[in-house]
Coordinates of C-alpha atoms in Angstrom, one line a residue:
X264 CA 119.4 104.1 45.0
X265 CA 121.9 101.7 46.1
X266 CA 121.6 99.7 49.9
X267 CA 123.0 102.5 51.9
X268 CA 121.1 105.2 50.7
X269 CA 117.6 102.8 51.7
X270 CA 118.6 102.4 55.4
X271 CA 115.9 102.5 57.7
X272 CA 115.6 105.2 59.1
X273 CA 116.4 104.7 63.1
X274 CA 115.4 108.6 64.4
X275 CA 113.6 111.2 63.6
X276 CA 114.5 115.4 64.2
X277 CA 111.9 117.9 65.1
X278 CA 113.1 121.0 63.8
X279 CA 110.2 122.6 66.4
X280 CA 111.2 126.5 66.4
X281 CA 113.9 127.1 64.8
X282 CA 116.4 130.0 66.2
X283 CA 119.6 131.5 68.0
X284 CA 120.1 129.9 71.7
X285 CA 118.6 132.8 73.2
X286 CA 115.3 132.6 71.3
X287 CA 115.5 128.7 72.0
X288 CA 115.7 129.5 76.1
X289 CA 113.2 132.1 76.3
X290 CA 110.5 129.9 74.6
X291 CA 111.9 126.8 76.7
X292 CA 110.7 129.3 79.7
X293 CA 107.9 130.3 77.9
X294 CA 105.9 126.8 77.3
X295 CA 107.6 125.2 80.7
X296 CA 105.4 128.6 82.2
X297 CA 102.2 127.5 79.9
X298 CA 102.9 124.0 81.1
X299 CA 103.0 124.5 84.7
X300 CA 100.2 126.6 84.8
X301 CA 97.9 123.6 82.5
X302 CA 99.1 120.9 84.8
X303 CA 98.4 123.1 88.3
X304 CA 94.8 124.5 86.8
X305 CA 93.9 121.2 85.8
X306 CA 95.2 119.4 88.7
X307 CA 93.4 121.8 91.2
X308 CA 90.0 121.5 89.3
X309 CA 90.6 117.3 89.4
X310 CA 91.2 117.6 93.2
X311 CA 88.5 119.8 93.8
X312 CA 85.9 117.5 91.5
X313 CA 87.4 114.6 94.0
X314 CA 87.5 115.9 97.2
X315 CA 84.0 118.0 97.5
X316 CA 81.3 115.4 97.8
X317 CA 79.0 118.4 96.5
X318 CA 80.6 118.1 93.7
X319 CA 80.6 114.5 93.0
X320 CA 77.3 115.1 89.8
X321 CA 77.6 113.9 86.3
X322 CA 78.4 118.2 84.6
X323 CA 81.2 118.3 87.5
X324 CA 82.6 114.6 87.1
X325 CA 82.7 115.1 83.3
X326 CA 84.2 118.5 84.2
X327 CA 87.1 116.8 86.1
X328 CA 87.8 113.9 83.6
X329 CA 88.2 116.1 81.3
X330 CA 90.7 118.1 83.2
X331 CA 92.2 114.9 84.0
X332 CA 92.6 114.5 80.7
X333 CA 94.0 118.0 79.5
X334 CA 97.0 116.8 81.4
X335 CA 97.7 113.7 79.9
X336 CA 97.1 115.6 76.4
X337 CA 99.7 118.6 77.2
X338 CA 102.5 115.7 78.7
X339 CA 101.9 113.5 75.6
X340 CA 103.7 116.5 73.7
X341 CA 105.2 119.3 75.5
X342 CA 108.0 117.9 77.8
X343 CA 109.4 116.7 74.3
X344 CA 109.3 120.1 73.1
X345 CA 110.9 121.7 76.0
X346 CA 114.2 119.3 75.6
X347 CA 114.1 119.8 72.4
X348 CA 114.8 123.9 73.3
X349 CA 117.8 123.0 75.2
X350 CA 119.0 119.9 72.7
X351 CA 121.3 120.2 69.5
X352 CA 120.9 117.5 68.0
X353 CA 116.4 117.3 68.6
X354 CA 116.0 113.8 67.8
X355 CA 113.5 111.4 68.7
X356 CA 113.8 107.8 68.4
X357 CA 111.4 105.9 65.7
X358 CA 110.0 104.3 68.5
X359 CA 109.1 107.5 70.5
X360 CA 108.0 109.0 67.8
X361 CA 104.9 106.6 66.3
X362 CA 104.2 106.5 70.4
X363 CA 104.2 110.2 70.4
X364 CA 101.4 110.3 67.5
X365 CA 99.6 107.4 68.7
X366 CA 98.9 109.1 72.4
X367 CA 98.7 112.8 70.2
X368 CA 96.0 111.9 68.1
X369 CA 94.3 109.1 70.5
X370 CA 93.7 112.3 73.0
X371 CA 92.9 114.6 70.4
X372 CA 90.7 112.9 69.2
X373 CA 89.3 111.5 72.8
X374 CA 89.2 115.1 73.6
X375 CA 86.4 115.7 70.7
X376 CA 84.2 112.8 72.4
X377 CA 84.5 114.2 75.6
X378 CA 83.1 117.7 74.4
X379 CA 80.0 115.8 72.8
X380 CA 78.9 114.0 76.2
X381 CA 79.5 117.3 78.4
X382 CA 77.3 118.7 75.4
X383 CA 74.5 116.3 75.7
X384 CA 75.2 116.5 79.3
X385 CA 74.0 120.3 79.5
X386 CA 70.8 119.2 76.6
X387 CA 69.5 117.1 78.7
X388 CA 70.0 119.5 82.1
X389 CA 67.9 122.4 80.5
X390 CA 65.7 120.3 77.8
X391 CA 64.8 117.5 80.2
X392 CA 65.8 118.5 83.2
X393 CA 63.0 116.5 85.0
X394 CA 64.4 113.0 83.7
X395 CA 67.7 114.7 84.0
X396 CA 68.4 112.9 87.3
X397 CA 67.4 109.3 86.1
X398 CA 68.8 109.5 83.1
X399 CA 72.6 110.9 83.5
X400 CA 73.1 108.8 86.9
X401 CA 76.7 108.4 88.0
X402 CA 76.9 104.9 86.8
X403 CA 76.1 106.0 83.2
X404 CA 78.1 109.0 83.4
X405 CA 81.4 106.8 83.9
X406 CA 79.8 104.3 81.1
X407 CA 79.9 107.4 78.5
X408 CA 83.4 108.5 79.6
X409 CA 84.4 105.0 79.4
X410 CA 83.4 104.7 75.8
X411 CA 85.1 107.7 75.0
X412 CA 88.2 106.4 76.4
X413 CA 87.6 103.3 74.0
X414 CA 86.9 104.7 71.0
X415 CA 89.2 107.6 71.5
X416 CA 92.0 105.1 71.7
X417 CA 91.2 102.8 69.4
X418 CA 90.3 105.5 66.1
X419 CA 93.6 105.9 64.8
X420 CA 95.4 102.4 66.1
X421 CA 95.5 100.9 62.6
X422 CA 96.4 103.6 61.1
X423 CA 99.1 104.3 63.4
X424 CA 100.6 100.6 62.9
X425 CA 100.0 101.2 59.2
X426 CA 102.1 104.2 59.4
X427 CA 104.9 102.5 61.3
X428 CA 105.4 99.9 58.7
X429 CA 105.9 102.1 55.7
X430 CA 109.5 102.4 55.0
X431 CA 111.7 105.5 56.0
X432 CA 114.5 105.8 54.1
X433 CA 115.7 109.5 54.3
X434 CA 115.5 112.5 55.1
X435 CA 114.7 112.0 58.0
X436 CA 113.8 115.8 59.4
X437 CA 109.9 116.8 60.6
X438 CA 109.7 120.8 59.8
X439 CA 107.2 120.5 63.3
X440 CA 107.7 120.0 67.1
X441 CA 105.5 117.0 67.6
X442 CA 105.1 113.7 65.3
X443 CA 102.1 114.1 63.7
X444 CA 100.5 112.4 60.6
X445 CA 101.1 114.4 57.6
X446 CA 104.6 115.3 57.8
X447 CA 105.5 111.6 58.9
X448 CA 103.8 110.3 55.8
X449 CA 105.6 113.2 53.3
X450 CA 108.6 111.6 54.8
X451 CA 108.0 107.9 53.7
X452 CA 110.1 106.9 50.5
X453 CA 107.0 105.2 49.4
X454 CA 104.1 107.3 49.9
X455 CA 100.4 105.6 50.4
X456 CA 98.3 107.5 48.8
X457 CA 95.3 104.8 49.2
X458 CA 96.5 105.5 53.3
X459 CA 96.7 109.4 53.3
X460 CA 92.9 109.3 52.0
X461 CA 91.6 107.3 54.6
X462 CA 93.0 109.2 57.0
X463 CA 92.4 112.8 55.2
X464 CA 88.6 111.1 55.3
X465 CA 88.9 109.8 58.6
X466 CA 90.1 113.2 60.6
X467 CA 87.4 114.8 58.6
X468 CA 84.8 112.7 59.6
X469 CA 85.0 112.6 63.3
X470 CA 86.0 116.3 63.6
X471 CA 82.7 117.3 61.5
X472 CA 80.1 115.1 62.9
X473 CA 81.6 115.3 66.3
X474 CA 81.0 119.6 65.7
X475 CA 77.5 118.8 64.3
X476 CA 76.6 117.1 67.2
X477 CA 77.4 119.7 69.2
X478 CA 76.0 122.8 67.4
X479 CA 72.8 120.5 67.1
X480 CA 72.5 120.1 71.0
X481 CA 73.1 123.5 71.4
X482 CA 70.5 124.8 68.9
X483 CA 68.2 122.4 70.8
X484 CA 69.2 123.6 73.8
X485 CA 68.8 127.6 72.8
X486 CA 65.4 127.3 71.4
X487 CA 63.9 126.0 75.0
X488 CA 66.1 128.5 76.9
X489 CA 64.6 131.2 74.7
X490 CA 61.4 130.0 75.8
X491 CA 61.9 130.3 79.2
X492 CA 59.9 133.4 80.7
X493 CA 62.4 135.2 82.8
X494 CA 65.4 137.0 82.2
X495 CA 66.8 135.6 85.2
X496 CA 66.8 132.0 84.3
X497 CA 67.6 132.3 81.0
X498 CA 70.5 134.0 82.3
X499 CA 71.4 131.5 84.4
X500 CA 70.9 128.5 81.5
X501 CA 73.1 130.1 79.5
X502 CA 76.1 130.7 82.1
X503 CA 76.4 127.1 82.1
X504 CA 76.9 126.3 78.5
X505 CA 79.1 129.2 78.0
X506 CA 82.1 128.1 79.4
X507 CA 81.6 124.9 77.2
X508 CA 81.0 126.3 73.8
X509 CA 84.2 128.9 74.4
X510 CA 86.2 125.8 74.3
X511 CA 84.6 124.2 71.6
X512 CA 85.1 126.9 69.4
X513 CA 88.7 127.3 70.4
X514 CA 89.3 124.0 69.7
X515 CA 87.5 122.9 66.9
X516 CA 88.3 125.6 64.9
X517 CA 92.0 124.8 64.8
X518 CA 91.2 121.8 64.0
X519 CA 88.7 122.3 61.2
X520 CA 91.8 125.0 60.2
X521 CA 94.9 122.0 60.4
X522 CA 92.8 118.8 59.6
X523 CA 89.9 119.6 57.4
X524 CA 90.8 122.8 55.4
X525 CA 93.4 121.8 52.9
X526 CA 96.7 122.8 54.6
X527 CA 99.7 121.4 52.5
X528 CA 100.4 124.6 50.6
X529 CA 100.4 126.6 53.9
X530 CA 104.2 127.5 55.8
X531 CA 105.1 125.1 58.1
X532 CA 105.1 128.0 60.5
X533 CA 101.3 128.3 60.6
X534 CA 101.0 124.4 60.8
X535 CA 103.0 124.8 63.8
X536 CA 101.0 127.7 65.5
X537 CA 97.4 125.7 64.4
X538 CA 98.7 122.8 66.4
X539 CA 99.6 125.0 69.2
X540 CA 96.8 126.8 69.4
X541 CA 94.5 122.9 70.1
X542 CA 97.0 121.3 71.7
X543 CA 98.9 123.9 74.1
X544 CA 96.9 127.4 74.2
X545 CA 93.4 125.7 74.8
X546 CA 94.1 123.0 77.4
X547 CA 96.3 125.8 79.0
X548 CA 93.0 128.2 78.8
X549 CA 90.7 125.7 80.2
X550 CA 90.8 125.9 83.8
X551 CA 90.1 129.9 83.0
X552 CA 87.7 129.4 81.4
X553 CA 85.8 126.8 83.5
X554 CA 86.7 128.5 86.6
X555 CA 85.1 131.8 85.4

């Protein structure tokens, strides 16, 4: 290749749905629906966590972090999207584009932390629920959620910057509507393949022991409800893990589907729906969910 055909590349396009104008503004209104309803759900159960001092214990103030959250993880990706319905040209900068994975998989991946402390959260409720109180005070509530935060943010940083400094050369088109890992390395004119193993191993290790940890309290957890002698407070045990396990296996089972399952003979089509379905259909099912 001679000098011009090695430029760096300076922008990115994210082909997202692909279609006449009129499919592109019906599923403009379509997500900016789905995104409206996400942000007010989640906002309303944040402002109810805040505002109702009955409400101010460790399962509720998990509850509204993580709702909190849900909102940061839905504008990390969709108001990109929905300009990208109404532009031509869909292009994202370089720059926007590593900071769009970076906060994508950082609150992904947070996201997977936060469903393992509201997990041991509910173990220690209903398996120990007369240290319960000493143990899960507020101050180590906020310690736990901290950490997440921390380690969330801080999982995929190197391999982010790693990413960043391979060189783009051309084509420079991502067959998705967010900037995610995989397609971002197929694009690189000089592939890592040392790079796309750590992160294949990485993805695969926090999504699986994250879920293990889960199932694990869980099975805990059933074994003493089934144990408990009346109907009525088993009922009761298990009305407050339900809501929590509905979105665990919404979400981790996308992302077993798009991270751990090997995926790079599927359509791009059903990479696009797998993300969807983690990163827009559950956060936009959540307060649903949790409300019920």
């Amino acid at each position: 290749m001679n000098n011009s055909e090695t430029s760096t590349v300076a922008e990115f396009v994210l082909l997202g749905f692909p279609g006449c104008q009129e499919l592109q503004s019906f599923l403009f209104l379509l997500f900016f629906g789905i995104y409206i309803f996400t942000i007010m759900g989640n906002g309303t159960i944040v402002c109810a966590v805040t505002l109702d001092q009955r409400l101010h214990t460790p399962m509720y103030i998990l509850l509204g972090n993580f709702s909190f959250f849900e909102i940061l993880y839905v504008t990390s990706m969709v108001p990109r999207m929905l300009a990208n319905f109404l532009s031509e040209t869909k292009t994202i900068s370089f720059v926007g584009c590593f900071l769009q994975l970076y906060f994508f998989t950082s609150l992904g991946t947070t996201e997977t932390y936060f469903l393992c402390i509201m997990a041991y959260d509910r173990y220690l409720a209903i398996c120990h629920p007369l240290h319960y109180s000493t143990t899960m005070t507020q101050q180590f509530c906020h310690i736990l959620m901290s950490f997440c935060w921390a380690l969330g943010f801080l999982s995929y940083t190197v391999s982010t910057v790693q990413l960043s400094q391979l060189p783009f050369c051309g084509p420079n088109t991502i067959d998705h509507f967010v900037c995610d890992m995989d397609p971002l390395m197929a694009l690189s004119c000089a592939p890592n393949l040392v790079m796309e193993i750590i992160h294949y191993v990485l993805s695969s290790l926090i999504i699986i022991l994250t879920l293990l940890y889960i199932l694990g309290s869980y099975t805990f957890l059933q074994i003493v409800v089934l144990k408990v002698p009346s109907a009525a407070g088993r009922q009761r045990a298990f009305s407050t893990c339900g809501s929590h396990l509905t979105v665990v296996c919404l979400f981790f089972g996308a992302l077993l589907a798009m991270y751990v399952s090997p995926t790079a003979d599927n359509p791009a089509e059903v990479q696009k729906i797998l993300t969807l379905f983690y990163s827009v259909v559950t956060p936009f099912l959540n307060p649903l969910i949790y409300s019920l």
